[in-house]
Amino acid sequence: MPDKLADLFSRVVDHAIGARDSAASRPHRPELDYAQMLARFDAPTPEAGAAGADVIADLIEKATPGLAAMTGPRFFGWVIGGSHPVGVAADWLTSAWGQNAANAIATPAASAVEEISARWLLDILDLPREASVGFVSGATIATFTCLAAARSEVLRRAGWDPEADGVFGAPEVTVVIGEDAHSTVFQALKYLGFGDTRLSRVAVDDQGRIVASEFRRALRDARGPKIAIAQAGHIISGAFDPLAEIASASQEAGAWLHIDGAFGLWARAASDRAHLAEGIELADSWATDGHKWLQTPYDCGYAIVRDAAAHRRAMGMTASYLPTVNDRNPSDLTPELSRRARGFATWAMIRALGRKGIAEMVSRHCAQAQRLADKLAAEPGVEIVHDVVLNMVAARFGTDLDEDTADRLTRAAIERIQAKGDCFVGGATWRGRQLIRASVINYGTTDADIDKSAAAILDGWRAAVQAGE
Ligand SMILES: *Cc1c(COP(=O)(O)O)cnc(C)c1O
């Protein structure tokens, strides 16, 4: 048995070393598409078992051509952290140790590591040290968790107990939110029974920031319990809502203020960007990700709630067969009971980078975003459509062409750039126009990677124009 185990695990290690060592030099795109991958994996339901080492070898062989280059240093699609090797190693241990991290008595190491990592996170992000932190799968569920606490608390203050009595017949809660909030926030609001069409949506400016005066008015005009939602880090421009003004308006209106800071909250860690998030510490809850800027592997977000009692009221669970503790119980702060021990990867990444390393990385990515923006904007007919304040760059191509032609050529250019694979950028439509969009957020990205990527993007654009696509 020991030999078999060594064979199984070392095969994975050997493969992973090769995959990571070659990540920078491989094309930054999958070789095969979804339909081709379906065909590769398609097989009848296995009746008999198979040797583990063979299964894993087959998985590696089949999956490899369909893997996205999300750990590559020139991958700028969406907002994708790099799954840092130290986080990956901690994540392997998490799986190997097989801890069900629900309960502090049952899994003391997993639970203690969460509590200590939570303290470090609050320190690095400079948020109220009394806040409680739930380790969840990502910012979507972090926002869901935070808004469940918000719902509990604003209704409790209005004399209603939603944990006991549900939401039917409860006093109506007004939710005030910016028009450009991330789609996952609207999703979380749907899960919580707030729907989509009943929200009070506030206009945003040309950077996608909430117009503070309108936000204040919407809060002031509302009656009854109120939840206010703002964001740190717009998904296209990287802009921050005017958080200090929003916080004071929320306080005046007696509203719970939640912040979606999936990646932007990490600006708090870098001295040259922290000013963007000024006032954020006045909020009541914050959602952020470990698997974006902290570079943990996927499945890692944090639900941070100032009012620990509201957090526990919304998420805590008791059952006669579960050990009861007075300590911090991981499952009291997240929607799930059984789950992996997410704290290990977080603990390892904070140890590996340190406060200084995180600050340096965030600053570097923001400077590299500016570098990329400058190189793109030097091309005639290319315009960066927002102020580059963080790590996001969104550019319009073909400003000298009619708009439909420009949009069509931009889409063709994105296809060319992705197909060539020197770097990966995606597209977005914002204010009705097709853009090329990049997020600099991989730990391994160098200035040389930025220069190579800028050249690849401009080559793709010129080729699309020349072909008249
Ligand atoms: C990524 C992101 C989310 C969603 O986070 P997940 O980790 O994908 O659940 C929410 N808001 C913003 C601004 C994001 O960038």
PDB file of N, CA and C in Angstrom, residues 218-276:
ATOM      1  N   ALA A 218     -31.583  58.620  -2.132  1.00  0.00           N
ATOM      2  CA  ALA A 218     -32.334  57.350  -2.154  1.00  0.00           C
ATOM      3  C   ALA A 218     -32.473  56.785  -0.743  1.00  0.00           C
ATOM      4  N   LEU A 219     -31.410  56.909   0.052  1.00  0.00           N
ATOM      5  CA  LEU A 219     -31.467  56.410   1.429  1.00  0.00           C
ATOM      6  C   LEU A 219     -32.398  57.262   2.273  1.00  0.00           C
ATOM      7  N   ARG A 220     -32.323  58.577   2.058  1.00  0.00           N
ATOM      8  CA  ARG A 220     -33.126  59.495   2.869  1.00  0.00           C
ATOM      9  C   ARG A 220     -34.618  59.318   2.559  1.00  0.00           C
ATOM     10  N   ASP A 221     -34.927  59.079   1.288  1.00  0.00           N
ATOM     11  CA  ASP A 221     -36.330  58.954   0.882  1.00  0.00           C
ATOM     12  C   ASP A 221     -36.970  57.650   1.347  1.00  0.00           C
ATOM     13  N   ALA A 222     -36.140  56.661   1.659  1.00  0.00           N
ATOM     14  CA  ALA A 222     -36.694  55.343   1.998  1.00  0.00           C
ATOM     15  C   ALA A 222     -37.207  55.320   3.435  1.00  0.00           C
ATOM     16  N   ARG A 223     -38.249  54.530   3.652  1.00  0.00           N
ATOM     17  CA  ARG A 223     -38.798  54.319   5.007  1.00  0.00           C
ATOM     18  C   ARG A 223     -38.409  52.926   5.459  1.00  0.00           C
ATOM     19  N   GLY A 224     -38.352  52.737   6.760  1.00  0.00           N
ATOM     20  CA  GLY A 224     -38.157  51.382   7.286  1.00  0.00           C
ATOM     21  C   GLY A 224     -36.710  50.917   7.202  1.00  0.00           C
ATOM     22  N   PRO A 225     -36.488  49.602   7.370  1.00  0.00           N
ATOM     23  CA  PRO A 225     -35.127  49.046   7.379  1.00  0.00           C
ATOM     24  C   PRO A 225     -34.422  49.246   6.035  1.00  0.00           C
ATOM     25  N   LYS A 226     -33.122  49.511   6.108  1.00  0.00           N
ATOM     26  CA  LYS A 226     -32.377  49.830   4.879  1.00  0.00           C
ATOM     27  C   LYS A 226     -31.034  49.105   4.841  1.00  0.00           C
ATOM     28  N   ILE A 227     -30.695  48.629   3.658  1.00  0.00           N
ATOM     29  CA  ILE A 227     -29.362  48.083   3.397  1.00  0.00           C
ATOM     30  C   ILE A 227     -28.766  48.863   2.236  1.00  0.00           C
ATOM     31  N   ALA A 228     -27.535  49.351   2.430  1.00  0.00           N
ATOM     32  CA  ALA A 228     -26.827  50.080   1.370  1.00  0.00           C
ATOM     33  C   ALA A 228     -25.664  49.212   0.894  1.00  0.00           C
ATOM     34  N   ILE A 229     -25.422  49.231  -0.418  1.00  0.00           N
ATOM     35  CA  ILE A 229     -24.348  48.391  -0.977  1.00  0.00           C
ATOM     36  C   ILE A 229     -23.476  49.237  -1.907  1.00  0.00           C
ATOM     37  N   ALA A 230     -22.164  49.181  -1.672  1.00  0.00           N
ATOM     38  CA  ALA A 230     -21.223  49.910  -2.531  1.00  0.00           C
ATOM     39  C   ALA A 230     -20.089  48.975  -2.908  1.00  0.00           C
ATOM     40  N   GLN A 231     -19.235  49.438  -3.852  1.00  0.00           N
ATOM     41  CA  GLN A 231     -18.138  48.555  -4.239  1.00  0.00           C
ATOM     42  C   GLN A 231     -16.781  49.248  -4.225  1.00  0.00           C
ATOM     43  N   ALA A 232     -15.789  48.437  -3.923  1.00  0.00           N
ATOM     44  CA  ALA A 232     -14.390  48.845  -3.993  1.00  0.00           C
ATOM     45  C   ALA A 232     -13.788  48.038  -5.129  1.00  0.00           C
ATOM     46  N   GLY A 233     -13.611  48.655  -6.290  1.00  0.00           N
ATOM     47  CA  GLY A 233     -13.043  47.942  -7.425  1.00  0.00           C
ATOM     48  C   GLY A 233     -14.101  47.562  -8.449  1.00  0.00           C
ATOM     49  N   HIS A 234     -14.364  48.487  -9.376  1.00  0.00           N
ATOM     50  CA  HIS A 234     -15.322  48.242 -10.468  1.00  0.00           C
ATOM     51  C   HIS A 234     -14.723  47.216 -11.430  1.00  0.00           C
ATOM     52  N   ILE A 235     -15.548  46.327 -11.911  1.00  0.00           N
ATOM     53  CA  ILE A 235     -15.083  45.167 -12.663  1.00  0.00           C
ATOM     54  C   ILE A 235     -14.478  45.538 -14.026  1.00  0.00           C
ATOM     55  N   ILE A 236     -14.731  46.746 -14.496  1.00  0.00           N
ATOM     56  CA  ILE A 236     -14.112  47.182 -15.749  1.00  0.00           C
ATOM     57  C   ILE A 236     -13.071  48.284 -15.517  1.00  0.00           C
ATOM     58  N   SER A 237     -13.456  49.306 -14.743  1.00  0.00           N
ATOM     59  CA  SER A 237     -12.552  50.450 -14.567  1.00  0.00           C
ATOM     60  C   SER A 237     -11.667  50.327 -13.332  1.00  0.00           C
ATOM     61  N   GLY A 238     -12.020  49.441 -12.415  1.00  0.00           N
ATOM     62  CA  GLY A 238     -11.288  49.355 -11.143  1.00  0.00           C
ATOM     63  C   GLY A 238     -11.643  50.476 -10.175  1.00  0.00           C
ATOM     64  N   ALA A 239     -12.600  51.345 -10.554  1.00  0.00           N
ATOM     65  CA  ALA A 239     -12.921  52.520  -9.729  1.00  0.00           C
ATOM     66  C   ALA A 239     -13.570  52.124  -8.401  1.00  0.00           C
ATOM     67  N   PHE A 240     -13.398  53.015  -7.427  1.00  0.00           N
ATOM     68  CA  PHE A 240     -14.013  52.839  -6.108  1.00  0.00           C
ATOM     69  C   PHE A 240     -15.175  53.810  -5.964  1.00  0.00           C
ATOM     70  N   ASP A 241     -16.278  53.344  -5.441  1.00  0.00           N
ATOM     71  CA  ASP A 241     -17.365  54.262  -5.104  1.00  0.00           C
ATOM     72  C   ASP A 241     -16.851  55.259  -4.065  1.00  0.00           C
ATOM     73  N   PRO A 242     -17.479  56.444  -3.973  1.00  0.00           N
ATOM     74  CA  PRO A 242     -17.039  57.431  -2.964  1.00  0.00           C
ATOM     75  C   PRO A 242     -17.418  56.936  -1.567  1.00  0.00           C
ATOM     76  N   LEU A 243     -16.550  56.137  -0.998  1.00  0.00           N
ATOM     77  CA  LEU A 243     -16.928  55.333   0.171  1.00  0.00           C
ATOM     78  C   LEU A 243     -17.140  56.168   1.428  1.00  0.00           C
ATOM     79  N   ALA A 244     -16.336  57.209   1.613  1.00  0.00           N
ATOM     80  CA  ALA A 244     -16.492  58.021   2.826  1.00  0.00           C
ATOM     81  C   ALA A 244     -17.866  58.694   2.826  1.00  0.00           C
ATOM     82  N   GLU A 245     -18.253  59.247   1.672  1.00  0.00           N
ATOM     83  CA  GLU A 245     -19.565  59.909   1.590  1.00  0.00           C
ATOM     84  C   GLU A 245     -20.693  58.897   1.731  1.00  0.00           C
ATOM     85  N   ILE A 246     -20.515  57.753   1.117  1.00  0.00           N
ATOM     86  CA  ILE A 246     -21.539  56.703   1.182  1.00  0.00           C
ATOM     87  C   ILE A 246     -21.677  56.196   2.618  1.00  0.00           C
ATOM     88  N   ALA A 247     -20.542  56.083   3.313  1.00  0.00           N
ATOM     89  CA  ALA A 247     -20.596  55.623   4.703  1.00  0.00           C
ATOM     90  C   ALA A 247     -21.325  56.630   5.575  1.00  0.00           C
ATOM     91  N   SER A 248     -21.066  57.925   5.369  1.00  0.00           N
ATOM     92  CA  SER A 248     -21.740  58.911   6.223  1.00  0.00           C
ATOM     93  C   SER A 248     -23.235  58.966   5.900  1.00  0.00           C
ATOM     94  N   ALA A 249     -23.592  58.843   4.616  1.00  0.00           N
ATOM     95  CA  ALA A 249     -25.016  58.820   4.246  1.00  0.00           C
ATOM     96  C   ALA A 249     -25.709  57.598   4.844  1.00  0.00           C
ATOM     97  N   SER A 250     -25.010  56.476   4.866  1.00  0.00           N
ATOM     98  CA  SER A 250     -25.604  55.248   5.413  1.00  0.00           C
ATOM     99  C   SER A 250     -25.801  55.378   6.913  1.00  0.00           C
ATOM    100  N   GLN A 251     -24.800  55.966   7.566  1.00  0.00           N
ATOM    101  CA  GLN A 251     -24.914  56.149   9.012  1.00  0.00           C
ATOM    102  C   GLN A 251     -26.094  57.063   9.352  1.00  0.00           C
ATOM    103  N   GLU A 252     -26.209  58.172   8.615  1.00  0.00           N
ATOM    104  CA  GLU A 252     -27.321  59.104   8.867  1.00  0.00           C
ATOM    105  C   GLU A 252     -28.672  58.426   8.686  1.00  0.00           C
ATOM    106  N   ALA A 253     -28.750  57.544   7.693  1.00  0.00           N
ATOM    107  CA  ALA A 253     -30.034  56.897   7.383  1.00  0.00           C
ATOM    108  C   ALA A 253     -30.268  55.651   8.238  1.00  0.00           C
ATOM    109  N   GLY A 254     -29.294  55.291   9.050  1.00  0.00           N
ATOM    110  CA  GLY A 254     -29.433  54.077   9.861  1.00  0.00           C
ATOM    111  C   GLY A 254     -29.405  52.814   9.023  1.00  0.00           C
ATOM    112  N   ALA A 255     -28.697  52.875   7.873  1.00  0.00           N
ATOM    113  CA  ALA A 255     -28.639  51.715   6.977  1.00  0.00           C
ATOM    114  C   ALA A 255     -27.414  50.868   7.295  1.00  0.00           C
ATOM    115  N   TRP A 256     -27.543  49.578   7.068  1.00  0.00           N
ATOM    116  CA  TRP A 256     -26.386  48.671   7.102  1.00  0.00           C
ATOM    117  C   TRP A 256     -25.639  48.875   5.790  1.00  0.00           C
ATOM    118  N   LEU A 257     -24.333  49.121   5.857  1.00  0.00           N
ATOM    119  CA  LEU A 257     -23.551  49.311   4.635  1.00  0.00           C
ATOM    120  C   LEU A 257     -22.676  48.097   4.364  1.00  0.00           C
ATOM    121  N   HIS A 258     -22.886  47.492   3.187  1.00  0.00           N
ATOM    122  CA  HIS A 258     -22.054  46.357   2.751  1.00  0.00           C
ATOM    123  C   HIS A 258     -21.170  46.777   1.585  1.00  0.00           C
ATOM    124  N   ILE A 259     -19.933  46.285   1.586  1.00  0.00           N
ATOM    125  CA  ILE A 259     -18.989  46.603   0.508  1.00  0.00           C
ATOM    126  C   ILE A 259     -18.598  45.327  -0.245  1.00  0.00           C
ATOM    127  N   ASP A 260     -18.764  45.367  -1.573  1.00  0.00           N
ATOM    128  CA  ASP A 260     -18.190  44.317  -2.418  1.00  0.00           C
ATOM    129  C   ASP A 260     -16.766  44.747  -2.764  1.00  0.00           C
ATOM    130  N   GLY A 261     -15.810  44.098  -2.119  1.00  0.00           N
ATOM    131  CA  GLY A 261     -14.400  44.416  -2.377  1.00  0.00           C
ATOM    132  C   GLY A 261     -13.652  43.183  -2.826  1.00  0.00           C
ATOM    133  N   ALA A 262     -14.246  42.431  -3.741  1.00  0.00           N
ATOM    134  CA  ALA A 262     -13.721  41.120  -4.156  1.00  0.00           C
ATOM    135  C   ALA A 262     -12.215  41.183  -4.427  1.00  0.00           C
ATOM    136  N   PHE A 263     -11.797  42.193  -5.204  1.00  0.00           N
ATOM    137  CA  PHE A 263     -10.341  42.387  -5.363  1.00  0.00           C
ATOM    138  C   PHE A 263      -9.906  43.741  -4.796  1.00  0.00           C
ATOM    139  N   GLY A 264     -10.800  44.758  -4.908  1.00  0.00           N
ATOM    140  CA  GLY A 264     -10.410  46.126  -4.541  1.00  0.00           C
ATOM    141  C   GLY A 264     -10.086  46.328  -3.074  1.00  0.00           C
ATOM    142  N   LEU A 265     -10.636  45.482  -2.206  1.00  0.00           N
ATOM    143  CA  LEU A 265     -10.373  45.650  -0.774  1.00  0.00           C
ATOM    144  C   LEU A 265      -8.873  45.571  -0.484  1.00  0.00           C
ATOM    145  N   TRP A 266      -8.156  44.843  -1.359  1.00  0.00           N
ATOM    146  CA  TRP A 266      -6.705  44.662  -1.139  1.00  0.00           C
ATOM    147  C   TRP A 266      -5.924  45.933  -1.368  1.00  0.00           C
ATOM    148  N   ALA A 267      -6.549  46.967  -1.951  1.00  0.00           N
ATOM    149  CA  ALA A 267      -5.888  48.271  -2.052  1.00  0.00           C
ATOM    150  C   ALA A 267      -5.516  48.781  -0.660  1.00  0.00           C
ATOM    151  N   ARG A 268      -6.271  48.334   0.347  1.00  0.00           N
ATOM    152  CA  ARG A 268      -5.986  48.733   1.738  1.00  0.00           C
ATOM    153  C   ARG A 268      -4.582  48.325   2.163  1.00  0.00           C
ATOM    154  N   ALA A 269      -4.066  47.261   1.537  1.00  0.00           N
ATOM    155  CA  ALA A 269      -2.776  46.708   1.963  1.00  0.00           C
ATOM    156  C   ALA A 269      -1.603  47.503   1.405  1.00  0.00           C
ATOM    157  N   ALA A 270      -1.831  48.302   0.354  1.00  0.00           N
ATOM    158  CA  ALA A 270      -0.731  48.988  -0.335  1.00  0.00           C
ATOM    159  C   ALA A 270      -0.791  50.480  -0.038  1.00  0.00           C
ATOM    160  N   SER A 271       0.305  51.033   0.476  1.00  0.00           N
ATOM    161  CA  SER A 271       0.262  52.425   0.938  1.00  0.00           C
ATOM    162  C   SER A 271      -0.042  53.388  -0.215  1.00  0.00           C
ATOM    163  N   ASP A 272       0.364  53.051  -1.454  1.00  0.00           N
ATOM    164  CA  ASP A 272       0.108  53.989  -2.550  1.00  0.00           C
ATOM    165  C   ASP A 272      -1.293  53.849  -3.144  1.00  0.00           C
ATOM    166  N   ARG A 273      -2.110  52.913  -2.652  1.00  0.00           N
ATOM    167  CA  ARG A 273      -3.484  52.754  -3.154  1.00  0.00           C
ATOM    168  C   ARG A 273      -4.534  52.855  -2.049  1.00  0.00           C
ATOM    169  N   ALA A 274      -4.099  52.819  -0.803  1.00  0.00           N
ATOM    170  CA  ALA A 274      -5.049  52.743   0.311  1.00  0.00           C
ATOM    171  C   ALA A 274      -6.037  53.913   0.305  1.00  0.00           C
ATOM    172  N   HIS A 275      -5.590  55.071  -0.216  1.00  0.00           N
ATOM    173  CA  HIS A 275      -6.469  56.253  -0.213  1.00  0.00           C
ATOM    174  C   HIS A 275      -7.760  55.995  -0.998  1.00  0.00           C
ATOM    175  N   LEU A 276      -7.698  55.100  -1.993  1.00  0.00           N
ATOM    176  CA  LEU A 276      -8.893  54.806  -2.796  1.00  0.00           C
ATOM    177  C   LEU A 276     -10.032  54.274  -1.929  1.00  0.00           C
TER     178      LEU A 276
END
